[in-house]
mmCIF file of N, CA and C in Angstrom:
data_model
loop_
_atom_site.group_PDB
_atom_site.id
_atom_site.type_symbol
_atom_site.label_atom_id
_atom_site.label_comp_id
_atom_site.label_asym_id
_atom_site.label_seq_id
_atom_site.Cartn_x
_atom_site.Cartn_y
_atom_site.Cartn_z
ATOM 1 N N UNK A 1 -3.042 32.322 39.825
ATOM 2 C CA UNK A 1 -2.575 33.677 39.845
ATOM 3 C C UNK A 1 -2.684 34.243 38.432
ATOM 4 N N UNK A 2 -2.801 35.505 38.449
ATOM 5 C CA UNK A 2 -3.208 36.216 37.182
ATOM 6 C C UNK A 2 -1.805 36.172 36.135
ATOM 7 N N UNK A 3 -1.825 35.971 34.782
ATOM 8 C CA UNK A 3 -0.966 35.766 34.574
ATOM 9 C C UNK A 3 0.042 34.710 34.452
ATOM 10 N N UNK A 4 -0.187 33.688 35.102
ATOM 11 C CA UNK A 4 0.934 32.656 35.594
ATOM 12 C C UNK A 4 0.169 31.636 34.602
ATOM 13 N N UNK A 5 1.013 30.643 34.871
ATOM 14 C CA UNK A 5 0.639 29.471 34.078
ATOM 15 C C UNK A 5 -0.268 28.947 34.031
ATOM 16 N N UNK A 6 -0.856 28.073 32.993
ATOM 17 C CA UNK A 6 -2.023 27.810 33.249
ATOM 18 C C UNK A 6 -2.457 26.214 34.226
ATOM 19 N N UNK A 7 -1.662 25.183 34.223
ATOM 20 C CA UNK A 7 -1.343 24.154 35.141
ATOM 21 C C UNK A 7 0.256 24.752 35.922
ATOM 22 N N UNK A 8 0.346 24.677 37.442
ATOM 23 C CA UNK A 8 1.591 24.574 37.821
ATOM 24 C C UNK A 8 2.074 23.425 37.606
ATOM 25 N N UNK A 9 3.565 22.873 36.948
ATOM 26 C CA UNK A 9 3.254 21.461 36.685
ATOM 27 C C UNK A 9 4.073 20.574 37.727
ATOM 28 N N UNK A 10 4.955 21.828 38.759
ATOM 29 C CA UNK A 10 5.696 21.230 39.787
ATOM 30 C C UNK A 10 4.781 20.361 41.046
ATOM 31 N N UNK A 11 3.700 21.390 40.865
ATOM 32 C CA UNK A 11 2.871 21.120 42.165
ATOM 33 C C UNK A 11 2.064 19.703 41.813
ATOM 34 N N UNK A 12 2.161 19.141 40.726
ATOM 35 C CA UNK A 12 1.400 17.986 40.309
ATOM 36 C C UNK A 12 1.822 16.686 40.489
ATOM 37 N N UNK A 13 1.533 15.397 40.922
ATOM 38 C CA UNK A 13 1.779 14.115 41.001
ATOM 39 C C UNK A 13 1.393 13.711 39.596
ATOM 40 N N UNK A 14 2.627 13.005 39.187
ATOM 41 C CA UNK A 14 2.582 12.681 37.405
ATOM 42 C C UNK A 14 2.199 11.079 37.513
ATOM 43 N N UNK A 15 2.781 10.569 38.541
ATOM 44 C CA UNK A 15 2.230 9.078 38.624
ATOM 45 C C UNK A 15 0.957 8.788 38.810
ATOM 46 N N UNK A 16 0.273 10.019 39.569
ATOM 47 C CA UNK A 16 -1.439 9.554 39.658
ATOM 48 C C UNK A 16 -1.713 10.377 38.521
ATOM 49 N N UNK A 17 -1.694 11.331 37.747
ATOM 50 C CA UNK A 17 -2.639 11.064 36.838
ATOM 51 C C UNK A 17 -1.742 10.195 35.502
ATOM 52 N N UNK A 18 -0.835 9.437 35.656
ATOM 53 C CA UNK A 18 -0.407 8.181 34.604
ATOM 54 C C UNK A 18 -1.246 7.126 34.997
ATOM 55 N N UNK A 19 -2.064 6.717 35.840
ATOM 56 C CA UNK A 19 -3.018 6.326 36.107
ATOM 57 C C UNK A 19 -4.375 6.614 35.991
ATOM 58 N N UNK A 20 -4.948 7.238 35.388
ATOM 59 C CA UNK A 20 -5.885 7.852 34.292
ATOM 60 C C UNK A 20 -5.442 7.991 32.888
ATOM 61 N N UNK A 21 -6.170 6.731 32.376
ATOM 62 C CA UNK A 21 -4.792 7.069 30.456
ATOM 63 C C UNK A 21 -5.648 8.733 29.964
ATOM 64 N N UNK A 22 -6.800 8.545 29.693
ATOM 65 C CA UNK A 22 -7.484 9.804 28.919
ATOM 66 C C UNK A 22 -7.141 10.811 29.503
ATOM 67 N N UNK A 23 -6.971 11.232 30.795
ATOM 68 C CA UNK A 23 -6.353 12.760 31.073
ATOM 69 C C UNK A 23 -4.715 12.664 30.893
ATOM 70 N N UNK A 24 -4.092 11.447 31.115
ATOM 71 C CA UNK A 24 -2.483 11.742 31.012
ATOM 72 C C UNK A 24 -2.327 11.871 29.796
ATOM 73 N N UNK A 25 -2.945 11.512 28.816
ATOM 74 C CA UNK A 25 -2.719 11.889 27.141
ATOM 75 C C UNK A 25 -3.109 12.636 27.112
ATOM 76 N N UNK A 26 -4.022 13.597 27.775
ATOM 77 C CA UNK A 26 -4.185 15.156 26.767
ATOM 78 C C UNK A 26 -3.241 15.871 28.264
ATOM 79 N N UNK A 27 -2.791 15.282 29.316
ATOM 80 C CA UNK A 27 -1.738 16.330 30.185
ATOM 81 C C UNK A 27 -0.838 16.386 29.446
ATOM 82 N N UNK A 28 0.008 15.169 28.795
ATOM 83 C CA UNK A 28 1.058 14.866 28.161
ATOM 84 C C UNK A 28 1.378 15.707 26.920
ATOM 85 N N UNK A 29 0.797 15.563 25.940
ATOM 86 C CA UNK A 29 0.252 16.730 24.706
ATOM 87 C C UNK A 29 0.413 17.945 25.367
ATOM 88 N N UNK A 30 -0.472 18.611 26.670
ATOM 89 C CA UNK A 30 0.385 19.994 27.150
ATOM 90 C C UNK A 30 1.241 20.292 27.354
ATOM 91 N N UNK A 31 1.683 19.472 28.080
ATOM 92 C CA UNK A 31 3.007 19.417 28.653
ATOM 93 C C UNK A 31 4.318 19.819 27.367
ATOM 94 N N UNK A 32 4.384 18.377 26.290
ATOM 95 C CA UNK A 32 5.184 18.214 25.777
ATOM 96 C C UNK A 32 5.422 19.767 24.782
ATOM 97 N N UNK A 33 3.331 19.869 24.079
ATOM 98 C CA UNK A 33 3.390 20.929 22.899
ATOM 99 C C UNK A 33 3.537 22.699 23.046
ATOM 100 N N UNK A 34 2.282 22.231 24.797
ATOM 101 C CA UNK A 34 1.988 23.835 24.811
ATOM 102 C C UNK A 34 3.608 24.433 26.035
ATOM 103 N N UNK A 35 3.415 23.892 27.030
ATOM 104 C CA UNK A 35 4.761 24.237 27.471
ATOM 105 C C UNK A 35 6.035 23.973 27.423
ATOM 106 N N UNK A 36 6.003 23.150 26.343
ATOM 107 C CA UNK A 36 7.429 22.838 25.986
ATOM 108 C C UNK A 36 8.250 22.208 26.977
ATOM 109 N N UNK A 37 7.716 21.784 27.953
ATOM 110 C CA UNK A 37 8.426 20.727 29.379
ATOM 111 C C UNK A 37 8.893 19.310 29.561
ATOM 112 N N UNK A 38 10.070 18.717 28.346
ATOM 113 C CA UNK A 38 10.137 17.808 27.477
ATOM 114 C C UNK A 38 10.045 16.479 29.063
ATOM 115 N N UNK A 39 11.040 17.199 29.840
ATOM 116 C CA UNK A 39 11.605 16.383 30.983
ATOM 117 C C UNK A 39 10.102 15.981 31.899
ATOM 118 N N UNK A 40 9.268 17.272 32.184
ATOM 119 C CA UNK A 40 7.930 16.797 32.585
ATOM 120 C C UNK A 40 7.061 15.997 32.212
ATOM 121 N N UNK A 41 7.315 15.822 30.635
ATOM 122 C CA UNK A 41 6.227 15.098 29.539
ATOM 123 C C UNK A 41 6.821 13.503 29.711
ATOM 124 N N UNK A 42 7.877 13.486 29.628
ATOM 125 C CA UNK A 42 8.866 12.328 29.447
ATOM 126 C C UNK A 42 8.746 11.385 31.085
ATOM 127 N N UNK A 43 8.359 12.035 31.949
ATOM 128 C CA UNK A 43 7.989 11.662 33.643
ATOM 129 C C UNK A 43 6.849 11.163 33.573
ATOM 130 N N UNK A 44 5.825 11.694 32.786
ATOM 131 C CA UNK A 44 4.382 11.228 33.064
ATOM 132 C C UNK A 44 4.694 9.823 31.859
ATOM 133 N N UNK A 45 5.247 10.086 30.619
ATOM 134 C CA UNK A 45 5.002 9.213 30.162
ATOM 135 C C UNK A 45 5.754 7.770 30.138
ATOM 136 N N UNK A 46 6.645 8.080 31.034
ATOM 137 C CA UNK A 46 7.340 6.712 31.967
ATOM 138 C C UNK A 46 6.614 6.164 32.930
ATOM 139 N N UNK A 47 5.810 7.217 33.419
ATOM 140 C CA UNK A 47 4.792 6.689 34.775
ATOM 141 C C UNK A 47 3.803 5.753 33.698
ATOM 142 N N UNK A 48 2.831 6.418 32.834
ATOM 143 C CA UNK A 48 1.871 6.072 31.850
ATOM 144 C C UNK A 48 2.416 4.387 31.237
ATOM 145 N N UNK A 49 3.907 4.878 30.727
ATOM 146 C CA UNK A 49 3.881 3.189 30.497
ATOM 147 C C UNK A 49 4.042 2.341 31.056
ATOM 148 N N UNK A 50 4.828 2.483 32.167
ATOM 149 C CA UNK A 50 3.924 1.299 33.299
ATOM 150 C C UNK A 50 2.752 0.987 34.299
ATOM 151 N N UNK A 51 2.241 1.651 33.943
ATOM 152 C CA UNK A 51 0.863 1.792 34.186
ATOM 153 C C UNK A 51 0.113 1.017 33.515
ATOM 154 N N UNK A 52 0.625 0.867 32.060
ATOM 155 C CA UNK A 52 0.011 0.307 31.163
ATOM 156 C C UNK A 52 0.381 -1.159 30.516
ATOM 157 N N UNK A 53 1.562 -1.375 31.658
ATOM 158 C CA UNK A 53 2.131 -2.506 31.154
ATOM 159 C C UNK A 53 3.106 -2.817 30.117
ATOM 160 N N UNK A 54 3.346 -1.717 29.748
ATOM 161 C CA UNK A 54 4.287 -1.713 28.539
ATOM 162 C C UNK A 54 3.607 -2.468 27.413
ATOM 163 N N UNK A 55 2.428 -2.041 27.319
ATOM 164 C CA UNK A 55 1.681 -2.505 26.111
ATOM 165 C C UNK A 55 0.945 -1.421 25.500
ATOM 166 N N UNK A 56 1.051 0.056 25.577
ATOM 167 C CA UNK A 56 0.234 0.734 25.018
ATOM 168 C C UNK A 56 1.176 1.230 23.827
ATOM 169 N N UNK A 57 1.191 1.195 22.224
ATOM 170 C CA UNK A 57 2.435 1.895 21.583
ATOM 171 C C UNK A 57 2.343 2.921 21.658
ATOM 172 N N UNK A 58 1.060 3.996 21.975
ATOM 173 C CA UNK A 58 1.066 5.345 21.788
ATOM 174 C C UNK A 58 1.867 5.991 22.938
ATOM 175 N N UNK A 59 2.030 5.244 23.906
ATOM 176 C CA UNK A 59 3.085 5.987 25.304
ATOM 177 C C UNK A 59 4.465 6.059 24.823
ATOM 178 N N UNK A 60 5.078 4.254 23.714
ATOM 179 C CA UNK A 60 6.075 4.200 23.526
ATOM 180 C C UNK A 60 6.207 4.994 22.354
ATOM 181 N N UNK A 61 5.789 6.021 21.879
ATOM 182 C CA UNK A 61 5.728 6.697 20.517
ATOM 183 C C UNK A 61 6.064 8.468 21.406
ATOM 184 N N UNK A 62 5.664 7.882 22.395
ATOM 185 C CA UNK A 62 5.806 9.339 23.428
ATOM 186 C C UNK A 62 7.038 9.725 23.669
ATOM 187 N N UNK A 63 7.145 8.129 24.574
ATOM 188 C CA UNK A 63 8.759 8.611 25.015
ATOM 189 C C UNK A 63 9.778 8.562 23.819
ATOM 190 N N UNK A 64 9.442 8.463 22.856
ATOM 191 C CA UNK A 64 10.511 8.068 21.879
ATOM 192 C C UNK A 64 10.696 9.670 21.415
ATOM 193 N N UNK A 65 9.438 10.481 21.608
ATOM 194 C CA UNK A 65 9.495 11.700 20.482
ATOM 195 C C UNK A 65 10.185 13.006 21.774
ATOM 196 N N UNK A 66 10.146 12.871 23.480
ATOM 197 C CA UNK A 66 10.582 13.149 24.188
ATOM 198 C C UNK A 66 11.990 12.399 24.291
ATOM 199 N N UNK A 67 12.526 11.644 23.915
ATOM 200 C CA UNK A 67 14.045 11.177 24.197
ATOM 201 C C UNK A 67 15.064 11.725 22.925
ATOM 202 N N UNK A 68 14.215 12.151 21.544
ATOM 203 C CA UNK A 68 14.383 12.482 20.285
ATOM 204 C C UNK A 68 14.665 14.025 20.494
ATOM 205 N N UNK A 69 13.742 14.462 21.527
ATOM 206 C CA UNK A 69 13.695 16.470 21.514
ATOM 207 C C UNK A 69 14.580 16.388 22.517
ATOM 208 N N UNK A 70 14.800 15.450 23.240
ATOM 209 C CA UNK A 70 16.638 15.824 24.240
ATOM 210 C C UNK A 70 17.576 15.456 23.578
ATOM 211 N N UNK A 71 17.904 14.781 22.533
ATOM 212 C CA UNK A 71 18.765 14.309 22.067
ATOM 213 C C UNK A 71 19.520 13.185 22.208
ATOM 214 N N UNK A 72 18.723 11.844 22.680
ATOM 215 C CA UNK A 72 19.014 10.988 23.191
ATOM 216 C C UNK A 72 18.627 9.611 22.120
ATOM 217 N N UNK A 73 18.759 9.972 20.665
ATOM 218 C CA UNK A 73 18.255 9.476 19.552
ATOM 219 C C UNK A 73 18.182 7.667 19.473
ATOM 220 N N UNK A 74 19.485 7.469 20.582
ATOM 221 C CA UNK A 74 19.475 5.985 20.637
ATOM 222 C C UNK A 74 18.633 5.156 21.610
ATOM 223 N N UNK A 75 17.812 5.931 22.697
ATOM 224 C CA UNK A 75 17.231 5.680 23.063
ATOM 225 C C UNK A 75 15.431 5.801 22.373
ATOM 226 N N UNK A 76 15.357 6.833 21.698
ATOM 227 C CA UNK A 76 14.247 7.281 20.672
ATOM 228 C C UNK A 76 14.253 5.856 19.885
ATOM 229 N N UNK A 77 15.426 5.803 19.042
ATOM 230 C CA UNK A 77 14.786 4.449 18.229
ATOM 231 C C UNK A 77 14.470 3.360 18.885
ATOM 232 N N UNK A 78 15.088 2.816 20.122
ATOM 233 C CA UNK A 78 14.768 1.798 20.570
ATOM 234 C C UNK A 78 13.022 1.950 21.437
ATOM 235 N N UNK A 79 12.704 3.148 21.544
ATOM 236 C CA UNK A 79 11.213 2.975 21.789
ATOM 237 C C UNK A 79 10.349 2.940 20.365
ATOM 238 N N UNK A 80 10.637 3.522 19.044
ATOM 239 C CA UNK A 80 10.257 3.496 18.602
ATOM 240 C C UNK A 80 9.869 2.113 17.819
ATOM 241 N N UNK A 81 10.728 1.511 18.039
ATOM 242 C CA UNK A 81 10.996 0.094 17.428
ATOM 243 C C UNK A 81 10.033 -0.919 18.028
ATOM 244 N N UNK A 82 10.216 -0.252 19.856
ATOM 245 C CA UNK A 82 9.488 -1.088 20.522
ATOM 246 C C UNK A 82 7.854 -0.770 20.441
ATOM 247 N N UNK A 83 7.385 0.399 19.965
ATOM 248 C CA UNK A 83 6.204 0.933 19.678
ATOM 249 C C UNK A 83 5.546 -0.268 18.315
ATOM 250 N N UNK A 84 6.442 -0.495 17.657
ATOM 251 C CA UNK A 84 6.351 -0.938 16.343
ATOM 252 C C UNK A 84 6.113 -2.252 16.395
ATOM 253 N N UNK A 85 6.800 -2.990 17.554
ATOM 254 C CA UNK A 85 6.576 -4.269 17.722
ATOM 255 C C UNK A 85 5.086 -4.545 18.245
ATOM 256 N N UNK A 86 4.703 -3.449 19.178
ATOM 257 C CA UNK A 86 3.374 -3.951 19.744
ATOM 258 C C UNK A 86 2.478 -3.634 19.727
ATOM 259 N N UNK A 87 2.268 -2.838 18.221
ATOM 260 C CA UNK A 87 1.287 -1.927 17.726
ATOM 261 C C UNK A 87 0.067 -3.269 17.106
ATOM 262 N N UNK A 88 -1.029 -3.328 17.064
ATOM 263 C CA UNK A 88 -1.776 -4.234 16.209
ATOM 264 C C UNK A 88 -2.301 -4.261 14.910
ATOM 265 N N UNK A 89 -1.225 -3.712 14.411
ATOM 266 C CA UNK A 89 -1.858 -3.035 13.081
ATOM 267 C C UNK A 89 -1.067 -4.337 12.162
ATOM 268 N N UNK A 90 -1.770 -4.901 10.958
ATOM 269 C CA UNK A 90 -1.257 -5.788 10.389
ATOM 270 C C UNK A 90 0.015 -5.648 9.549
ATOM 271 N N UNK A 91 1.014 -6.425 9.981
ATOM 272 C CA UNK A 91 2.500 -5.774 9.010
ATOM 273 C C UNK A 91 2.248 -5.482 7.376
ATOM 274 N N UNK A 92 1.623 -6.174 6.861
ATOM 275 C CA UNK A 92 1.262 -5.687 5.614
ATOM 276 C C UNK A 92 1.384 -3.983 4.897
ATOM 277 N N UNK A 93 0.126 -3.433 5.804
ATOM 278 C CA UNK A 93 -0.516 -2.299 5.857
ATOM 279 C C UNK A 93 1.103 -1.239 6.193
ATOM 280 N N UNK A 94 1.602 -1.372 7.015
ATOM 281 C CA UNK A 94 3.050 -0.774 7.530
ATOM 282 C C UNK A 94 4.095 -0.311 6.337
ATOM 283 N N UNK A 95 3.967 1.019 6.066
ATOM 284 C CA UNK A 95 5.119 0.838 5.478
ATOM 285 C C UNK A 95 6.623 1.122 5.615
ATOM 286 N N UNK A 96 7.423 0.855 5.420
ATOM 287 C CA UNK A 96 9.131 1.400 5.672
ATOM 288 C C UNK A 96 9.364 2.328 5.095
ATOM 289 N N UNK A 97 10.234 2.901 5.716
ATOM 290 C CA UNK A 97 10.622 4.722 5.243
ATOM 291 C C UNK A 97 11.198 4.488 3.548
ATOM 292 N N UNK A 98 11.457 3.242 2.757
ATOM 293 C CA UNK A 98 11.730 3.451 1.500
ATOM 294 C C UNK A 98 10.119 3.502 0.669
ATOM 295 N N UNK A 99 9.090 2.809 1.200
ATOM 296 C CA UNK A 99 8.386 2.839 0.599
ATOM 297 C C UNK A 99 7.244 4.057 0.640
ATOM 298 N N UNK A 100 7.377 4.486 1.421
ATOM 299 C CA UNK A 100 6.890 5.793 2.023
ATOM 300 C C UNK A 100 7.820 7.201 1.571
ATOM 301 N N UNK A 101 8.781 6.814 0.714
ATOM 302 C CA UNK A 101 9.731 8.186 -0.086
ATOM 303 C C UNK A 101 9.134 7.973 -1.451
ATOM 304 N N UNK A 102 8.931 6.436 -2.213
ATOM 305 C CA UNK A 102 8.677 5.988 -3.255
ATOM 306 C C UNK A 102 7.322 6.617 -3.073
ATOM 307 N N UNK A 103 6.071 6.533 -2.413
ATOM 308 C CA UNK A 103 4.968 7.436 -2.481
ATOM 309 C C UNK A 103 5.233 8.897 -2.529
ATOM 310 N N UNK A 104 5.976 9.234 -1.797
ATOM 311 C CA UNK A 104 5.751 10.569 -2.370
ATOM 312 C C UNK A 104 6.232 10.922 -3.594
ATOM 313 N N UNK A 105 7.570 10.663 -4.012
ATOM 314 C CA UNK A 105 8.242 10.758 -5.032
ATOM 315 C C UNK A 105 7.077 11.044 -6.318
ATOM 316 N N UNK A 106 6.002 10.297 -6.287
ATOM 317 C CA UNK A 106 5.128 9.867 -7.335
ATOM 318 C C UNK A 106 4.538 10.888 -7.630
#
């Protein structure tokens, strides 16, 4: 309809496309940035991480930044943490929020 939104996002099944990772990450990104639909974004990306086994960190980086914009901060860190655990990036390379103030500081 002219005017109206550009995805309806009621009329959509979030579990089948959390089963497509490449379109549920750029639905998700709409969802979350362009319509601001934290609760819609936060559905697909609960569907998405088990979908994925609870091994993808970029889903758990999702729900963490959707549990963070409701205000649910204790649940945010504990995905974030869990993002952190199963990311493959070598701990080395990682830095902690002190060492990452000490860079900028500089």
């Amino acid at each position: 309809e002219p005017g109206g939104p550009f995805i309806d996002v009621t009329k959509l099944n979030l579990a089948n496309y959390a089963q497509r990772p490449a379109l549920a990450k750029g639905l998700f990104e709409y969802l979350f940035h362009h319509e601001n639909n934290v609760r819609s974004a936060l559905e697909l990306a609960a569907h998405a991480t088990e979908a994925c086994r609870f091994e993808d960190w970029w889903w758990k980086i999702q729900l963490g930044k959707c549990y963070y914009r409701l205000g649910l901060y204790r649940e945010a860190e504990g995905q974030f943490h869990s993002a952190m655990r199963t990311t493959k990036v070598p701990r080395s390379s990682q830095k902690g929020p002190s060492e990452y103030f000490q860079t900028i500081d500089m």
